[in-house]
Amino acid sequence: MDQKFNPQENYLKTKESIGYVDINKATQSDYDRIGFMSGLEVHQQLLTDEKLFCHCPAGVFNDNEDFDAEVIRHMRPTLSELGEYDGTALMEFRTRKTIVYRLKNETTCTYEVDDTPPFHINKQALEEAIEISLLSKLNIVGEVHITRKQYLDGSIPTGFQRTAIIGVEGEIYLKSRPIRLIQLSIEEDSCREISDIGHTRIYKTDRLGMPLIETVTYPEFKNPYEVKEGCDYIRFLNRSTGKVRTGMGAGRQDVNVSCRGGHRVEIKGVAHTKWIPKLSHNEAFRQWALLAVRDELAKRFADKTSWTASHVFTKPADFEGNLHFDGLFDDNRKVVAVLLPGFRGLLSHFTQPGKTFANEISERLKVIACLDQPNMTHSEDLYPILTDEEQERIFKMLNGSESDAFVLFDAPDDDVKMALETISERCLMAFDGIPPETRKSFEDGTTIFERVLPGADRMYPDTDSAPIPLSSEYIETLRANLPTEIIDRYRELKSAGVAEDSFTYIFSKNLYPIIIKTSAELDIPISLVGNFFGQTVKYAENHFTSADDFDYNQVYSLFKYLKENKITYDLAKPVLFELYLHPKMDFDSILRTIGFKKRRKEEIIGQIPFLKEKFEQEKRVDTQENKENWIMGQLRKTALGNINLSELKTLIEA
Amino acid sequence: MEDLFQGYKGSALAILQKYNVRVWGQAIVDTTRGKFEGTLLPRSENDDDKHLVMKIITGYNIGIDIDTITNMKEVGYKKANYAIPQKQFPMTPGLPKVKLFGTGGTIASRLDYRTGAVIPAFSPGELYGAVPELAEICNLETEKVFAVFSENMGPTQYKALALAIEKEIKKGVDGIVIGHGTDTLHHTGAALTFMVQNSPVPIVLVGSQRSSDRPSSDAALNLMHAMKAAGTSDIAEVMVCMFGPTSDEYGLLHKGTRVRKMHSSYRSTFRTIGDTPLAMINRKSITPIKKNYHKRRNDKNVDIKPFWNEKVTMLYYYPAMSPDILDAMIDKGYEGIIFVGTGLGHVNKELYPAIERAHAKGIHMYMTLQTLWGYVHMFVYDTGRDMMAKGIIPAGNMLPEVAWVKLSWALGQTKDPEEVKKLMLTPVNDEITIREPYNGYLVYQGGVPEVEDFIRNVHK
């Protein structure tokens, strides 16, 4: 055997040869080179009292171990309306999973576990969804048709999600150009997963059935940062209505990515928009790398039909002294070696930072064959588990040659067949390029295989629900009460002089309405209020812990108090800090706490001549600037709030 | 001729004709609310004539308000072919031979555009395509006896089924499964118990509470359980086989005379009343709960008694019921009446004159209970004694629906009061039991600590 093959070297070499660049160094030309393409599916929970199709409370959550009952289901694939089976459905069926639902009386009724048909759709939720659709410039449907969208992973006990289109063909805006929207749907949220070990997946049902909207864009984003910008825009638009939930998990997005010659892959459930750039960057390059693997295979094999894997069952003696294999063999478990002919150099081929093609196999073994990780090692591990002798022994057992590679996995007897199929299937897919997948994201910007990508074949009309007509009068009533558009709000704040770097904060918290109200009703410049929020309030939030819930409307009250008491706005900052810490405290008490005393303006100005004289006596560095600063410093504390500081400065200079 | 505008009527039909767009046509529709593109779908007949239904490219369905349409154009045509994939059902030597009779219901179903509901589909090939595991349980033959919804099952169907069963038993089948809608499954269970007596093989009625077009349907598991019960169990009785808990864990075999649908939508809706179920069943084993039952035999003998009298009715009593209802039944010529009384079997005194009139006319009257659990006992209070004196016969712990089935069946054979009474009060298969086990009556009431504890620890 060729002892010189070095997997680490090969990883680095292939990473370089496909032209991977770090996201910090990447430019538009890099994305143009690999044909980066991306679109979004942005999920947003609506703020309602009850769930979408039953009367359970929305937004009440339970701990994993806090439940009253468990129910078990198995999912079977069924035909779509057009008479087709969906690929994902068949994959999920192959996994033979037992799904356990943990129910809590408080948050779950017989509807969620599919023992009672749906009640009428939540009107509050429907109305909010229409409003957001109108803001997204979508064409509103004439009739809402509840559709069943199959999910066989068990995340919904029925095996499908009830969902309905509210509008199609809309538009949002990036700074540079518009992005088109495909559609907006209203749907019920799914269960939260507690664990997925072996053949058992456990879910809890508190979130299940909560109303959610999904905004889908066309794949028109040309680089990872645009994707984030578009996502922020949609989230801000949703929040501008004040009728959506905020906080952990209330907004999640799926990011669709492909590269030129690749295939749409969906990165699921990205919780933070700041993670989007790295995830989409890495996914595009993962596909680019898999295309390189495909091209390499095309050089090695005339066609894939001639390719087959073969396997042997190993015995404990094959790994004597290797601690890794302790406990892997027993009466109902096997360790199986699988020869992958012609795959030398491919298992260690770069796919994502720190990952290789072998990971693609291992992840599928986990999901499809239910083998918990670590589930395999192989002939090109970056951190080898097998000694050189063991490797050679296995190659010999498999009749392998220098151009081959092997995978070594351990599995319960019942799962061996599925594992072998899974390995062979994934290798054969490498001949074609990119398997259509949904992938799970990690904070470090990498992803793992989650499911086979579902298609449109999983839709079925909900025979339990009647269509809901939306009259033109009703839609126009809703349109008349819409908030202004995010893009117009951007422009207004920008031209008023509010710092652009505070926009993310302002719009993610939906602070525009309170800024405008404060400015208009109290006659204070938008720039002053806007920057106060964007800098001072944000600072307080990031640095202090409030004793009680701080409400942004208190900022309005603060400015109102200052105005009514003829205190200058310079005092707003110290007052806010105190107010933020103790939101229940009244303003008089706050002023006492920060040591503010009401002084007449003349009284303060009157001290200037005296201080000028005093400076002459005590001066160390005699410059005009020093003199003014010193006097300002002496007066600052008493002046703050009583006289505008810049006015005072002018008076000192005089 | 093919219906080009399936389900559309009135204004909606007019607009389709105006723009020449067919069902299954791919169309571009301009409206005052913007442009929509998709495939025109059939419309449910019960929906209004103000909207068109389209499937858009993402697979979702939407409706379009016809008043907003400014223009429409058909640009393509693609008809859906909704067919459950068919596969030849494999025959395995050594496995029991089971016959499946189809009657309709949700065991296997597909979408019906006419009503927007699901309709039954059924053949061994379709079943095997949907539930391949069946081939590991038995060698299956199927026959569609009729296709009706559960609520449309009646005496004609009961008799036809009884005769069909006889034919199969004579041919030497190992067990019979009847696919059935769930609403009146227990009526059919009782009717077949009386019409098919001394069967040498199991006769298993099965349905599903969630149609098989849903991924979490109970249909597949119910079918597997039923086939296993029919093919391998040694209980040669008419039984209902449905989910025990709502979880996909095990089924219960209930006697056809003691079972009742107790929840409008739960999977575990069927419960044995007044007794314990016959057995538990899962894919691996059958565990009897009752020790005494009719055992499987090797012969091909069976007594078929396909009798029925359609002039039998039920009277569900409520406080202050007026006698004119009973009078109307008498005047309409009913020959048998099952009273469903309160408590131990009571109705108010205002009915007495009408009861006497019925008795004088020779109408056969039996008393059953609204409580479902327990025995009719008419000696405890005077009213009970009065009623017996007026010709009402207590029917023990026979369930009301079962009593109605049995009286219809009995009156199909004889009108002699004593003969009828003998038929009614001699149990064919535990429709009246001589004792009620102490552990039979277990109606779980949530909120009680012991029950909450049970629910938390045992899968429902």
PDB file of C-alpha atoms in Angstrom, chain A residues 65 67-76 78-83 85 93 103 105 110 113-117 139-143 145 147-150 152 157-160 162-165 168-169 182-183 185 187 214 456 459-461 463-464 467 469-472 475, chain B residues 24 33-36 41 43 47-48 51-53 55-65 68 80-85 110-111 113 116-118 129-133 210-216 220 224 246-249 263 265-268 452 455-456 458-460:
ATOM      1  CA  GLU A  65     -39.306  16.977  31.868  1.00  0.00           C
ATOM      2  CA  PHE A  67     -45.319  16.763  31.096  1.00  0.00           C
ATOM      3  CA  ASP A  68     -48.587  15.042  31.947  1.00  0.00           C
ATOM      4  CA  ALA A  69     -48.743  12.306  29.320  1.00  0.00           C
ATOM      5  CA  GLU A  70     -46.907  10.708  26.411  1.00  0.00           C
ATOM      6  CA  VAL A  71     -48.344   9.616  23.070  1.00  0.00           C
ATOM      7  CA  ILE A  72     -46.578   7.513  20.429  1.00  0.00           C
ATOM      8  CA  ARG A  73     -46.948   7.715  16.664  1.00  0.00           C
ATOM      9  CA  HIS A  74     -45.334   6.238  13.566  1.00  0.00           C
ATOM     10  CA  MET A  75     -45.552   8.062  10.260  1.00  0.00           C
ATOM     11  CA  ARG A  76     -46.285   6.494   6.883  1.00  0.00           C
ATOM     12  CA  THR A  78     -49.148   9.003   1.705  1.00  0.00           C
ATOM     13  CA  LEU A  79     -49.915  10.261  -1.767  1.00  0.00           C
ATOM     14  CA  SER A  80     -50.043  13.934  -2.618  1.00  0.00           C
ATOM     15  CA  GLU A  81     -53.046  15.474  -4.299  1.00  0.00           C
ATOM     16  CA  LEU A  82     -51.439  14.881  -7.655  1.00  0.00           C
ATOM     17  CA  GLY A  83     -50.903  11.233  -6.859  1.00  0.00           C
ATOM     18  CA  TYR A  85     -45.105  10.085  -3.111  1.00  0.00           C
ATOM     19  CA  PHE A  93     -40.365   5.918   6.552  1.00  0.00           C
ATOM     20  CA  LEU A 103     -48.011  16.554  26.433  1.00  0.00           C
ATOM     21  CA  ASN A 105     -52.521  19.695  29.772  1.00  0.00           C
ATOM     22  CA  THR A 110     -56.816  16.603  21.704  1.00  0.00           C
ATOM     23  CA  VAL A 113     -52.312  15.060  18.989  1.00  0.00           C
ATOM     24  CA  ASP A 114     -54.688  14.656  16.043  1.00  0.00           C
ATOM     25  CA  ASP A 115     -57.560  13.181  17.996  1.00  0.00           C
ATOM     26  CA  THR A 116     -59.920  16.082  17.234  1.00  0.00           C
ATOM     27  CA  PRO A 117     -60.450  17.839  13.886  1.00  0.00           C
ATOM     28  CA  ASN A 139     -51.354  39.844  -4.317  1.00  0.00           C
ATOM     29  CA  ILE A 140     -53.943  38.705  -1.795  1.00  0.00           C
ATOM     30  CA  VAL A 141     -55.838  35.526  -2.658  1.00  0.00           C
ATOM     31  CA  GLY A 142     -59.610  35.537  -3.056  1.00  0.00           C
ATOM     32  CA  GLU A 143     -60.074  32.495  -0.881  1.00  0.00           C
ATOM     33  CA  HIS A 145     -57.443  27.216   1.203  1.00  0.00           C
ATOM     34  CA  THR A 147     -53.523  22.758   2.721  1.00  0.00           C
ATOM     35  CA  ARG A 148     -51.764  19.850   4.381  1.00  0.00           C
ATOM     36  CA  LYS A 149     -48.010  19.866   3.939  1.00  0.00           C
ATOM     37  CA  GLN A 150     -46.483  16.513   4.804  1.00  0.00           C
ATOM     38  CA  LEU A 152     -42.874  12.767   8.325  1.00  0.00           C
ATOM     39  CA  PRO A 157     -48.316  14.509  15.190  1.00  0.00           C
ATOM     40  CA  THR A 158     -50.741  14.553  12.255  1.00  0.00           C
ATOM     41  CA  GLY A 159     -47.847  14.001   9.859  1.00  0.00           C
ATOM     42  CA  PHE A 160     -48.699  17.239   8.109  1.00  0.00           C
ATOM     43  CA  ARG A 162     -51.926  22.881   8.101  1.00  0.00           C
ATOM     44  CA  THR A 163     -50.866  25.855   6.056  1.00  0.00           C
ATOM     45  CA  ALA A 164     -52.440  28.308   3.625  1.00  0.00           C
ATOM     46  CA  ILE A 165     -51.331  30.919   1.115  1.00  0.00           C
ATOM     47  CA  VAL A 168     -48.242  35.713  -3.914  1.00  0.00           C
ATOM     48  CA  GLU A 169     -45.750  37.844  -5.866  1.00  0.00           C
ATOM     49  CA  ILE A 182     -42.793  34.274  -4.091  1.00  0.00           C
ATOM     50  CA  GLN A 183     -45.459  33.974  -1.422  1.00  0.00           C
ATOM     51  CA  SER A 185     -48.350  31.616   4.017  1.00  0.00           C
ATOM     52  CA  GLU A 187     -49.177  27.965   9.159  1.00  0.00           C
ATOM     53  CA  GLU A 214     -43.610  32.246   6.287  1.00  0.00           C
ATOM     54  CA  ALA A 456     -44.155  20.237  -4.058  1.00  0.00           C
ATOM     55  CA  MET A 459     -49.236  19.043  -0.580  1.00  0.00           C
ATOM     56  CA  TYR A 460     -52.770  17.841  -0.042  1.00  0.00           C
ATOM     57  CA  PRO A 461     -55.987  19.785   0.475  1.00  0.00           C
ATOM     58  CA  THR A 463     -60.495  17.908   3.809  1.00  0.00           C
ATOM     59  CA  ASP A 464     -61.338  18.999   7.369  1.00  0.00           C
ATOM     60  CA  PRO A 467     -62.180  27.606   2.151  1.00  0.00           C
ATOM     61  CA  PRO A 469     -63.276  33.891   1.331  1.00  0.00           C
ATOM     62  CA  LEU A 470     -61.504  37.261   1.683  1.00  0.00           C
ATOM     63  CA  SER A 471     -63.704  40.049   0.369  1.00  0.00           C
ATOM     64  CA  SER A 472     -62.205  43.102  -1.270  1.00  0.00           C
ATOM     65  CA  ILE A 475     -58.862  43.729   2.566  1.00  0.00           C
TER      66      ILE A 475
ATOM     67  CA  TRP B  24     -56.596  20.850 -14.979  1.00  0.00           C
ATOM     68  CA  ARG B  33     -55.451  42.059  -6.803  1.00  0.00           C
ATOM     69  CA  GLY B  34     -52.608  41.152  -9.179  1.00  0.00           C
ATOM     70  CA  LYS B  35     -51.595  38.218 -11.345  1.00  0.00           C
ATOM     71  CA  PHE B  36     -51.999  34.553 -10.344  1.00  0.00           C
ATOM     72  CA  LEU B  41     -58.539  22.432  -9.827  1.00  0.00           C
ATOM     73  CA  ARG B  43     -64.267  22.647  -7.051  1.00  0.00           C
ATOM     74  CA  ASP B  47     -68.636  25.455  -2.137  1.00  0.00           C
ATOM     75  CA  ASP B  48     -69.861  28.764  -3.586  1.00  0.00           C
ATOM     76  CA  HIS B  51     -64.336  31.563  -6.542  1.00  0.00           C
ATOM     77  CA  LEU B  52     -61.970  29.474  -8.684  1.00  0.00           C
ATOM     78  CA  VAL B  53     -59.500  27.058  -7.086  1.00  0.00           C
ATOM     79  CA  LYS B  55     -52.834  24.964  -7.447  1.00  0.00           C
ATOM     80  CA  ILE B  56     -49.896  27.348  -7.683  1.00  0.00           C
ATOM     81  CA  ILE B  57     -46.377  26.257  -8.610  1.00  0.00           C
ATOM     82  CA  THR B  58     -45.306  25.806  -4.972  1.00  0.00           C
ATOM     83  CA  GLY B  59     -47.991  23.129  -4.535  1.00  0.00           C
ATOM     84  CA  TYR B  60     -50.369  25.213  -2.465  1.00  0.00           C
ATOM     85  CA  ASN B  61     -54.018  25.741  -3.351  1.00  0.00           C
ATOM     86  CA  ILE B  62     -55.581  29.184  -3.469  1.00  0.00           C
ATOM     87  CA  GLY B  63     -58.981  30.577  -4.350  1.00  0.00           C
ATOM     88  CA  ILE B  64     -59.533  33.504  -6.717  1.00  0.00           C
ATOM     89  CA  ASP B  65     -62.522  35.819  -6.334  1.00  0.00           C
ATOM     90  CA  THR B  68     -61.674  40.513  -9.360  1.00  0.00           C
ATOM     91  CA  ALA B  80     -53.574  14.704 -12.145  1.00  0.00           C
ATOM     92  CA  ASN B  81     -53.578  10.955 -11.966  1.00  0.00           C
ATOM     93  CA  TYR B  82     -54.461  10.113  -8.403  1.00  0.00           C
ATOM     94  CA  ALA B  83     -53.974   6.418  -7.974  1.00  0.00           C
ATOM     95  CA  ILE B  84     -52.696   4.462  -5.036  1.00  0.00           C
ATOM     96  CA  PRO B  85     -49.793   2.465  -6.443  1.00  0.00           C
ATOM     97  CA  ARG B 110     -58.522   8.998  -1.736  1.00  0.00           C
ATOM     98  CA  LEU B 111     -59.654  12.480  -2.452  1.00  0.00           C
ATOM     99  CA  TYR B 113     -63.329  16.500  -5.608  1.00  0.00           C
ATOM    100  CA  GLY B 116     -64.016  17.692  -1.089  1.00  0.00           C
ATOM    101  CA  ALA B 117     -64.062  14.701   1.228  1.00  0.00           C
ATOM    102  CA  VAL B 118     -62.175  11.430   1.100  1.00  0.00           C
ATOM    103  CA  GLY B 129     -48.955  -0.756  -2.097  1.00  0.00           C
ATOM    104  CA  ALA B 130     -49.933   1.214   0.981  1.00  0.00           C
ATOM    105  CA  VAL B 131     -49.261  -1.370   3.711  1.00  0.00           C
ATOM    106  CA  PRO B 132     -46.663  -3.874   2.433  1.00  0.00           C
ATOM    107  CA  GLU B 133     -46.306  -5.350   5.942  1.00  0.00           C
ATOM    108  CA  ARG B 210     -57.959   8.884  10.566  1.00  0.00           C
ATOM    109  CA  SER B 211     -58.232   8.288   6.854  1.00  0.00           C
ATOM    110  CA  SER B 212     -55.285   6.580   5.222  1.00  0.00           C
ATOM    111  CA  ASP B 213     -54.457   9.692   3.207  1.00  0.00           C
ATOM    112  CA  ARG B 214     -52.914  11.032   6.440  1.00  0.00           C
ATOM    113  CA  PRO B 215     -49.368  10.068   7.465  1.00  0.00           C
ATOM    114  CA  SER B 216     -50.345   9.385  11.072  1.00  0.00           C
ATOM    115  CA  ALA B 220     -52.314   0.654   8.560  1.00  0.00           C
ATOM    116  CA  MET B 224     -52.228  -5.319  10.448  1.00  0.00           C
ATOM    117  CA  THR B 246     -54.406   6.633  21.014  1.00  0.00           C
ATOM    118  CA  SER B 247     -50.703   5.766  20.664  1.00  0.00           C
ATOM    119  CA  ASP B 248     -49.472   3.455  17.907  1.00  0.00           C
ATOM    120  CA  GLU B 249     -48.904   0.658  20.398  1.00  0.00           C
ATOM    121  CA  HIS B 263     -65.601   9.466  21.142  1.00  0.00           C
ATOM    122  CA  SER B 265     -62.737  11.641  16.857  1.00  0.00           C
ATOM    123  CA  TYR B 266     -60.245   9.865  19.136  1.00  0.00           C
ATOM    124  CA  ARG B 267     -58.346   6.915  17.656  1.00  0.00           C
ATOM    125  CA  SER B 268     -59.106   4.842  20.743  1.00  0.00           C
ATOM    126  CA  GLU B 452     -53.408  11.739  36.197  1.00  0.00           C
ATOM    127  CA  ILE B 455     -51.950   8.875  32.294  1.00  0.00           C
ATOM    128  CA  ARG B 456     -48.487  10.274  32.926  1.00  0.00           C
ATOM    129  CA  VAL B 458     -48.674   4.837  30.669  1.00  0.00           C
ATOM    130  CA  HIS B 459     -48.864   5.798  27.026  1.00  0.00           C
ATOM    131  CA  LYS B 460     -52.398   6.856  26.214  1.00  0.00           C
TER     132      LYS B 460
END
